[in-house]
Amino acid sequence: MIRPHVKRAFKCRFYPTDAQAAELSRTFGCVRKVYNMALQARTEAWTLRQERVNYNTTSAMLTGWKKTGELSYLSEVSSVPLQQALRHLQGAFTNFWQKRAKYPTFKSRKKSRRSAEYTSSAFRFRDGRLTLAKMDQPLDIVWSRPLPQGAAPSTVTVSQDSAGRWFVALLCEDRPTMPAPVNPAVGIDAGITSLVTLSTGEKITNPRHERKDRERLARAQRELSRKAKGSNNRARARLKVAKVHARIADRRRDFLHKLTTRLVRENQTVVIEDLTVRNMLGNHTLARAISDASWTEMRSMLEYKAQWYGRDLVTIDRWFPSSKLCSACGVIAARMPLNVRAWECACGARHDRDVNAARNILAAGLAVTACGDGVRPQRSTPGGQSSAKQEVVPPQRTRAAAQSRG
């Protein structure tokens, strides 16, 4: 199946020379400085004079800052990443005004992401060789995969992670293809022991990447705690901790990419639950395991991959009792503690907790697609269930459930 053109970023690792690393580090610092100064100027203008400052005004401010003696170093790096920083700040304010995000905050030298964005006027890409502005030599990029044939990057983002690794992301226009799906629909129940359980009965074991490297991480953190603050030994120990974290994150991301791509490839419709992971992390007994499972990242991958490849992603209400509802007769069990992994309904049906939940999630999702009901959580519905989920149960099952509740 051929899909419309979409914007995709192809991220690769590269190894800069000493001169390139120094130039990029200066650019990162200037980007952070310009962003913070523009944020301060916009905040003061509104606080003191009730005046809104837009991107054009901050761009004019940047020109004036470069002419001052103490900020003349801003002229030594490419001007494009500095302008892009102002555009990103404008986008942050737009999200704040539209109540999609909180008020923008200042960038920290130690904690904020080190990155710089170049538009087409600030780089040259020819024959697979990328040369940035203010640099004489192309970057030594390790191409993990080729760019789409005939694609030309519109923007390039260079970044350095906390482990000291350098990455370049090239934003290109692509037309992704995907073979016809094997199955019409699948329901997915997220868990901890089994990362996902499918309505087909298949269970995919949670690899628990953080648990596998927990001892190595603890050892590195103990060594870091013993080093004097501000010393070179502490900097080296911090880098070791960051490398362990990067190893865990890379392995987890790789597994999730493979899993979500398989789910989108094999199924036309994917049905998931609208889990409130932030609230679930309040359970201190399961918080570490829930964080390691990374359900939010998995959902994000499913969302954009479904959009790329023309699949349907249906999200059902978080209050839907998928685990307590019998998929055979429609009766809802009174209680279902987390330690109950298998149970038997009064109708005689025996259920695996996760498989039963996945089947109920699939049925609820099919009801959503059939009747065109909304898929957002509807907390005002009696019993905490959305109308779409209530339509999953046929009339005879509804009567049986009413009789069982007396």
Short mmCIF file of C-alpha atoms in Angstrom, two decimals:
data_model
loop_
_atom_site.label_atom_id
_atom_site.label_comp_id
_atom_site.label_asym_id
_atom_site.label_seq_id
_atom_site.Cartn_x
_atom_site.Cartn_y
_atom_site.Cartn_z
CA MET A 1 0.00 0.00 0.00
CA ILE A 2 1.37 3.42 -0.99
CA ARG A 3 0.76 6.21 1.48
CA PRO A 4 0.94 10.03 1.06
CA HIS A 5 4.19 11.84 1.69
CA VAL A 6 5.14 12.34 5.34
CA LYS A 7 8.02 14.00 7.14
CA ARG A 8 10.44 11.50 8.69
CA ALA A 9 13.66 12.08 10.61
CA PHE A 10 16.54 9.68 9.99
CA LYS A 11 18.86 9.71 12.98
CA CYS A 12 22.45 8.48 12.70
CA ARG A 13 25.54 8.63 14.81
CA PHE A 14 28.62 10.54 13.71
CA TYR A 15 32.16 11.08 14.96
CA PRO A 16 33.32 14.71 14.75
CA THR A 17 36.91 15.87 14.59
CA ASP A 18 38.25 17.94 17.46
CA ALA A 19 37.63 21.15 15.51
CA GLN A 20 34.07 20.12 14.63
CA ALA A 21 33.32 19.11 18.22
CA ALA A 22 34.60 22.47 19.48
CA GLU A 23 32.51 24.37 16.90
CA LEU A 24 29.37 22.41 17.74
CA SER A 25 29.91 22.86 21.47
CA ARG A 26 30.17 26.63 20.96
CA THR A 27 27.00 26.54 18.88
CA PHE A 28 25.14 24.62 21.59
CA GLY A 29 26.17 27.22 24.16
CA CYS A 30 25.13 30.13 21.95
CA VAL A 31 21.77 28.51 21.19
CA ARG A 32 21.11 28.08 24.91
CA LYS A 33 22.20 31.66 25.63
CA VAL A 34 19.98 33.19 22.93
CA TYR A 35 16.98 31.10 24.01
CA ASN A 36 17.34 32.12 27.66
CA MET A 37 17.87 35.82 26.84
CA ALA A 38 14.84 35.89 24.56
CA LEU A 39 12.72 34.14 27.18
CA GLN A 40 13.80 36.63 29.82
CA ALA A 41 13.04 39.56 27.51
CA ARG A 42 9.58 38.26 26.68
CA THR A 43 8.81 37.55 30.34
CA GLU A 44 9.93 40.99 31.49
CA ALA A 45 8.01 42.72 28.69
CA TRP A 46 4.77 41.09 29.76
CA THR A 47 5.36 41.37 33.53
CA LEU A 48 6.42 45.02 33.53
CA ARG A 49 4.61 46.52 30.52
CA GLN A 50 1.88 43.99 29.63
CA GLU A 51 3.51 43.82 26.21
CA ARG A 52 3.66 40.72 24.04
CA VAL A 53 6.93 40.16 22.22
CA ASN A 54 6.85 37.96 19.11
CA TYR A 55 9.49 36.20 17.05
CA ASN A 56 10.21 39.23 14.83
CA THR A 57 10.98 41.38 17.84
CA THR A 58 13.35 38.82 19.38
CA SER A 59 15.06 38.42 16.00
CA ALA A 60 15.75 42.16 15.98
CA MET A 61 17.02 41.86 19.56
CA LEU A 62 19.44 39.16 18.45
CA THR A 63 20.92 41.51 15.86
CA GLY A 64 21.49 44.10 18.58
CA TRP A 65 23.01 41.56 20.98
CA LYS A 66 25.63 40.57 18.42
CA LYS A 67 26.81 44.17 18.20
CA THR A 68 27.54 44.45 21.92
CA GLY A 69 31.02 43.75 23.19
CA GLU A 70 30.13 41.10 25.74
CA LEU A 71 27.93 39.13 23.31
CA SER A 72 30.01 39.55 20.17
CA TYR A 73 30.87 35.85 20.32
CA LEU A 74 27.36 35.10 19.03
CA SER A 75 28.60 36.19 15.59
CA GLU A 76 31.28 33.50 15.57
CA VAL A 77 28.79 30.65 15.06
CA SER A 78 26.21 30.11 12.34
CA SER A 79 23.23 32.44 12.69
CA VAL A 80 20.71 29.81 11.54
CA PRO A 81 20.68 27.71 14.77
CA LEU A 82 20.23 30.93 16.76
CA GLN A 83 17.23 31.93 14.67
CA GLN A 84 15.82 28.43 15.00
CA ALA A 85 16.11 28.72 18.80
CA LEU A 86 13.92 31.84 18.64
CA ARG A 87 11.40 29.96 16.48
CA HIS A 88 11.33 27.11 18.99
CA LEU A 89 10.67 29.64 21.77
CA GLN A 90 7.81 31.08 19.74
CA GLY A 91 6.39 27.58 19.37
CA ALA A 92 6.71 27.02 23.12
CA PHE A 93 4.73 30.19 23.81
CA THR A 94 2.09 29.19 21.26
CA ASN A 95 1.65 25.86 23.02
CA PHE A 96 1.39 27.68 26.35
CA TRP A 97 -1.27 30.11 25.08
CA GLN A 98 -3.29 27.23 23.64
CA LYS A 99 -2.98 25.38 26.98
CA ARG A 100 -1.07 22.45 25.49
CA ALA A 101 2.03 23.00 27.65
CA LYS A 102 3.31 24.86 30.67
CA TYR A 103 5.10 28.19 30.60
CA PRO A 104 8.54 27.91 28.91
CA THR A 105 11.49 27.44 31.23
CA PHE A 106 15.14 28.40 30.96
CA LYS A 107 17.62 25.96 29.48
CA SER A 108 20.23 24.56 31.86
CA ARG A 109 23.85 24.00 30.89
CA LYS A 110 23.93 20.71 32.77
CA LYS A 111 20.45 19.28 32.30
CA SER A 112 19.05 20.60 29.02
CA ARG A 113 19.47 18.77 25.74
CA ARG A 114 22.49 19.91 23.74
CA SER A 115 21.29 20.43 20.19
CA ALA A 116 21.29 22.82 17.25
CA GLU A 117 19.02 22.88 14.22
CA TYR A 118 20.23 23.87 10.74
CA THR A 119 17.96 24.71 7.81
CA SER A 120 18.87 24.13 4.17
CA SER A 121 20.71 27.46 3.94
CA ALA A 122 23.21 26.37 6.59
CA PHE A 123 24.33 22.97 5.32
CA ARG A 124 25.33 21.20 2.13
CA PHE A 125 24.28 17.62 1.39
CA ARG A 126 25.81 16.02 -1.68
CA ASP A 127 26.43 12.37 -2.48
CA GLY A 128 25.67 11.32 1.09
CA ARG A 129 28.15 13.80 2.59
CA LEU A 130 26.87 16.44 5.01
CA THR A 131 28.79 19.66 5.61
CA LEU A 132 27.52 22.20 8.14
CA ALA A 133 28.01 25.96 8.10
CA LYS A 134 31.31 27.22 9.56
CA MET A 135 32.93 23.83 8.84
CA ASP A 136 35.40 22.88 6.12
CA GLN A 137 35.01 19.10 6.27
CA PRO A 138 31.87 16.92 6.10
CA LEU A 139 30.72 15.01 9.14
CA ASP A 140 31.88 11.42 9.53
CA ILE A 141 28.42 9.84 9.63
CA VAL A 142 27.80 6.13 10.21
CA TRP A 143 24.75 5.44 8.04
CA SER A 144 22.65 2.84 9.83
CA ARG A 145 20.18 2.96 6.93
CA PRO A 146 20.05 4.89 3.65
CA LEU A 147 17.83 7.88 3.08
CA PRO A 148 14.83 7.45 0.76
CA GLN A 149 15.86 7.50 -2.88
CA GLY A 150 15.94 11.04 -4.19
CA ALA A 151 15.21 12.54 -0.78
CA ALA A 152 16.90 15.78 0.25
CA PRO A 153 16.91 16.81 3.93
CA SER A 154 15.05 20.03 4.69
CA THR A 155 16.51 20.46 8.20
CA VAL A 156 19.38 18.88 10.07
CA THR A 157 19.52 18.62 13.87
CA VAL A 158 22.84 17.90 15.55
CA SER A 159 22.80 16.75 19.17
CA GLN A 160 24.99 15.26 21.88
CA ASP A 161 23.55 13.04 24.61
CA SER A 162 24.63 12.80 28.22
CA ALA A 163 26.88 9.83 27.38
CA GLY A 164 28.93 12.02 25.03
CA ARG A 165 27.65 10.46 21.81
CA TRP A 166 27.01 12.66 18.77
CA PHE A 167 23.92 12.27 16.59
CA VAL A 168 22.57 13.92 13.46
CA ALA A 169 18.89 13.76 12.46
CA LEU A 170 17.97 14.54 8.86
CA LEU A 171 14.34 15.49 8.24
CA CYS A 172 13.22 14.21 4.83
CA GLU A 173 10.01 13.78 2.91
CA ASP A 174 9.16 10.12 2.48
CA ARG A 175 6.35 7.92 1.25
CA PRO A 176 6.39 4.83 3.52
CA THR A 177 4.98 1.57 2.24
CA MET A 178 3.53 -1.33 4.17
CA PRO A 179 2.18 -4.70 2.97
CA ALA A 180 -1.49 -5.53 3.36
CA PRO A 181 -2.37 -6.49 6.95
CA VAL A 182 -2.74 -10.16 7.86
CA ASN A 183 -5.40 -9.64 10.56
CA PRO A 184 -8.32 -7.19 10.59
CA ALA A 185 -7.92 -6.15 14.23
CA VAL A 186 -6.12 -6.98 17.48
CA GLY A 187 -6.64 -5.96 21.09
CA ILE A 188 -3.64 -5.23 23.31
CA ASP A 189 -3.46 -5.43 27.09
CA ALA A 190 -0.31 -3.86 28.55
CA GLY A 191 1.31 -5.48 31.56
CA ILE A 192 4.53 -5.94 33.48
CA THR A 193 5.32 -9.66 33.40
CA SER A 194 4.05 -9.82 29.83
CA LEU A 195 4.72 -6.46 28.21
CA VAL A 196 1.70 -6.94 25.95
CA THR A 197 -0.92 -9.65 25.70
CA LEU A 198 -2.76 -9.94 22.40
CA SER A 199 -6.39 -10.88 21.95
CA THR A 200 -5.14 -13.88 19.96
CA GLY A 201 -3.76 -15.31 23.21
CA GLU A 202 -0.12 -14.54 22.45
CA LYS A 203 1.96 -13.09 25.27
CA ILE A 204 5.13 -11.09 24.65
CA THR A 205 7.47 -11.25 27.61
CA ASN A 206 8.75 -8.02 29.11
CA PRO A 207 12.55 -7.99 28.58
CA ARG A 208 13.04 -5.82 31.72
CA HIS A 209 16.11 -4.02 30.38
CA GLU A 210 16.56 -1.90 33.50
CA ARG A 211 16.49 -4.92 35.80
CA LYS A 212 19.16 -6.70 33.75
CA ASP A 213 21.56 -3.76 34.11
CA ARG A 214 20.48 -2.73 37.62
CA GLU A 215 23.61 -4.10 39.30
CA ARG A 216 25.88 -2.41 36.78
CA LEU A 217 24.00 0.87 37.21
CA ALA A 218 24.13 0.68 41.01
CA ARG A 219 27.87 0.06 40.93
CA ALA A 220 28.46 3.05 38.66
CA GLN A 221 26.28 5.29 40.83
CA ARG A 222 28.13 4.23 43.99
CA GLU A 223 31.43 5.13 42.37
CA LEU A 224 30.00 8.50 41.34
CA SER A 225 28.83 9.27 44.88
CA ARG A 226 32.37 8.83 46.21
CA LYS A 227 33.97 11.38 43.86
CA ALA A 228 34.53 14.98 44.90
CA LYS A 229 32.21 17.47 43.27
CA GLY A 230 33.83 19.44 40.48
CA SER A 231 36.71 16.99 40.04
CA ASN A 232 37.75 15.30 36.79
CA ASN A 233 37.22 11.93 38.44
CA ARG A 234 33.60 12.84 39.11
CA ALA A 235 33.14 13.89 35.48
CA ARG A 236 34.47 10.52 34.31
CA ALA A 237 32.27 8.66 36.81
CA ARG A 238 29.23 10.63 35.68
CA LEU A 239 29.98 9.63 32.10
CA LYS A 240 30.01 5.95 33.12
CA VAL A 241 26.58 6.31 34.73
CA ALA A 242 25.26 8.05 31.62
CA LYS A 243 26.57 5.24 29.40
CA VAL A 244 24.71 2.62 31.44
CA HIS A 245 21.51 4.64 31.19
CA ALA A 246 22.05 5.04 27.44
CA ARG A 247 22.55 1.29 27.05
CA ILE A 248 19.27 0.59 28.84
CA ALA A 249 17.36 3.21 26.85
CA ASP A 250 18.78 2.05 23.51
CA ARG A 251 17.88 -1.58 24.08
CA ARG A 252 14.40 -0.70 25.31
CA ARG A 253 13.77 1.61 22.32
CA ASP A 254 15.02 -1.00 19.87
CA PHE A 255 12.69 -3.64 21.32
CA LEU A 256 9.69 -1.30 21.27
CA HIS A 257 10.36 -0.28 17.67
CA LYS A 258 10.43 -3.91 16.55
CA LEU A 259 7.30 -4.77 18.54
CA THR A 260 5.21 -1.80 17.39
CA THR A 261 6.28 -2.21 13.76
CA ARG A 262 5.19 -5.83 13.86
CA LEU A 263 1.80 -4.94 15.40
CA VAL A 264 1.15 -2.24 12.80
CA ARG A 265 2.34 -4.44 9.94
CA GLU A 266 0.15 -7.43 10.84
CA ASN A 267 -3.10 -5.67 11.84
CA GLN A 268 -5.33 -3.09 10.19
CA THR A 269 -6.84 -1.96 13.51
CA VAL A 270 -4.97 -1.87 16.83
CA VAL A 271 -6.98 -1.33 20.03
CA ILE A 272 -5.28 -0.19 23.24
CA GLU A 273 -6.29 1.21 26.62
CA ASP A 274 -5.92 4.85 27.60
CA LEU A 275 -3.63 4.22 30.57
CA THR A 276 -2.77 7.05 32.99
CA VAL A 277 0.85 6.07 33.53
CA ARG A 278 1.61 9.17 35.58
CA ASN A 279 -1.00 8.23 38.16
CA MET A 280 0.07 4.59 38.16
CA LEU A 281 3.61 5.62 39.07
CA GLY A 282 2.22 6.67 42.44
CA ASN A 283 2.24 2.98 43.37
CA HIS A 284 5.75 2.82 44.80
CA THR A 285 5.75 -0.98 44.69
CA LEU A 286 5.31 -1.06 40.89
CA ALA A 287 6.66 2.35 39.87
CA ARG A 288 10.10 1.07 38.82
CA ALA A 289 8.66 -1.81 36.80
CA ILE A 290 6.09 0.45 35.14
CA SER A 291 8.78 2.95 34.16
CA ASP A 292 10.92 0.15 32.71
CA ALA A 293 7.97 -1.11 30.64
CA SER A 294 7.67 2.34 28.99
CA TRP A 295 4.00 2.05 27.99
CA THR A 296 3.83 5.73 27.04
CA GLU A 297 6.65 5.41 24.51
CA MET A 298 5.05 2.30 23.06
CA ARG A 299 1.74 4.12 22.58
CA SER A 300 3.52 7.05 20.95
CA MET A 301 5.20 4.71 18.47
CA LEU A 302 1.90 3.02 17.66
CA GLU A 303 0.26 6.39 17.04
CA TYR A 304 2.69 7.77 14.49
CA LYS A 305 3.32 4.42 12.78
CA ALA A 306 -0.41 3.86 12.37
CA GLN A 307 -0.68 7.30 10.81
CA TRP A 308 2.26 6.64 8.47
CA TYR A 309 1.00 3.32 7.20
CA GLY A 310 -2.74 3.95 7.05
CA ARG A 311 -3.71 1.78 10.01
CA ASP A 312 -6.38 2.54 12.63
CA LEU A 313 -5.45 3.01 16.28
CA VAL A 314 -8.43 2.95 18.66
CA THR A 315 -8.05 3.98 22.31
CA ILE A 316 -10.75 2.91 24.74
CA ASP A 317 -11.72 4.44 28.05
CA ARG A 318 -9.29 3.91 30.91
CA TRP A 319 -12.23 3.06 33.20
CA PHE A 320 -13.41 0.14 31.09
CA PRO A 321 -13.31 -2.99 33.36
CA SER A 322 -11.43 -5.13 30.85
CA SER A 323 -9.99 -7.49 33.49
CA LYS A 324 -13.20 -7.99 35.49
CA LEU A 325 -15.54 -8.41 32.52
CA CYS A 326 -16.20 -11.98 31.39
CA SER A 327 -15.63 -12.12 27.63
CA ALA A 328 -18.02 -15.10 27.40
CA CYS A 329 -21.18 -13.95 29.22
CA GLY A 330 -20.57 -10.22 29.93
CA VAL A 331 -20.83 -10.45 33.73
CA ILE A 332 -18.53 -8.11 35.68
CA ALA A 333 -16.77 -9.67 38.65
CA ALA A 334 -17.11 -7.85 41.95
CA ARG A 335 -13.36 -7.78 42.75
CA MET A 336 -10.23 -8.63 40.83
CA PRO A 337 -7.01 -8.06 42.85
CA LEU A 338 -3.74 -7.82 40.94
CA ASN A 339 -2.51 -11.15 42.33
CA VAL A 340 -5.39 -13.01 40.60
CA ARG A 341 -3.95 -14.07 37.24
CA ALA A 342 -6.64 -16.63 36.34
CA TRP A 343 -10.29 -16.83 37.35
CA GLU A 344 -13.50 -18.69 36.62
CA CYS A 345 -16.79 -16.96 35.86
CA ALA A 346 -20.17 -18.15 37.19
CA CYS A 347 -21.03 -19.19 33.63
CA GLY A 348 -18.25 -21.79 33.78
CA ALA A 349 -15.76 -19.98 31.53
CA ARG A 350 -12.16 -20.02 32.74
CA HIS A 351 -10.07 -16.97 31.91
CA ASP A 352 -6.46 -15.98 31.86
CA ARG A 353 -6.63 -12.46 33.28
CA ASP A 354 -4.53 -10.78 30.56
CA VAL A 355 -5.95 -12.69 27.59
CA ASN A 356 -9.50 -12.00 28.77
CA ALA A 357 -8.66 -8.29 29.13
CA ALA A 358 -7.18 -8.17 25.62
CA ARG A 359 -10.30 -9.78 24.14
CA ASN A 360 -12.57 -7.32 25.93
CA ILE A 361 -10.39 -4.42 24.74
CA LEU A 362 -10.71 -5.68 21.17
CA ALA A 363 -14.49 -5.99 21.47
CA ALA A 364 -14.75 -2.46 22.86
CA GLY A 365 -12.57 -1.10 20.08
CA LEU A 366 -14.65 -2.82 17.40
CA ALA A 367 -17.78 -1.29 18.90
CA VAL A 368 -16.14 2.13 18.66
CA THR A 369 -15.32 1.67 14.97
CA ALA A 370 -18.75 0.18 14.23
CA CYS A 371 -20.95 2.83 15.83
CA GLY A 372 -18.64 5.80 15.33
CA ASP A 373 -18.62 6.66 19.02
CA GLY A 374 -15.85 8.78 20.49
CA VAL A 375 -12.74 7.13 21.82
CA ARG A 376 -11.79 9.71 24.42
CA PRO A 377 -12.34 8.95 28.11
CA GLN A 378 -15.88 9.81 29.21
CA ARG A 379 -15.79 9.97 32.98
CA SER A 380 -19.34 11.32 33.30
CA THR A 381 -20.87 8.06 32.07
CA PRO A 382 -22.47 6.05 34.92
CA GLY A 383 -20.14 3.35 36.15
CA GLY A 384 -17.15 5.06 34.59
CA GLN A 385 -17.69 3.35 31.23
CA SER A 386 -18.07 5.01 27.87
CA SER A 387 -21.16 4.37 25.77
CA ALA A 388 -19.02 2.57 23.18
CA LYS A 389 -17.94 -0.02 25.67
CA GLN A 390 -21.42 -0.61 26.94
CA GLU A 391 -22.50 -1.50 23.40
CA VAL A 392 -20.00 -4.34 23.35
CA VAL A 393 -22.29 -6.47 25.51
CA PRO A 394 -25.27 -7.91 23.56
CA PRO A 395 -28.79 -7.46 25.03
CA GLN A 396 -28.99 -11.02 26.36
CA ARG A 397 -25.68 -10.56 28.16
CA THR A 398 -26.86 -7.29 29.62
CA ARG A 399 -29.96 -8.99 31.06
CA ALA A 400 -27.82 -11.79 32.49
CA ALA A 401 -25.51 -9.26 34.09
CA ALA A 402 -28.44 -7.37 35.59
CA GLN A 403 -29.91 -10.58 37.02
CA SER A 404 -26.54 -11.59 38.51
CA ARG A 405 -26.29 -8.22 40.27
CA GLY A 406 -29.78 -8.70 41.67
#
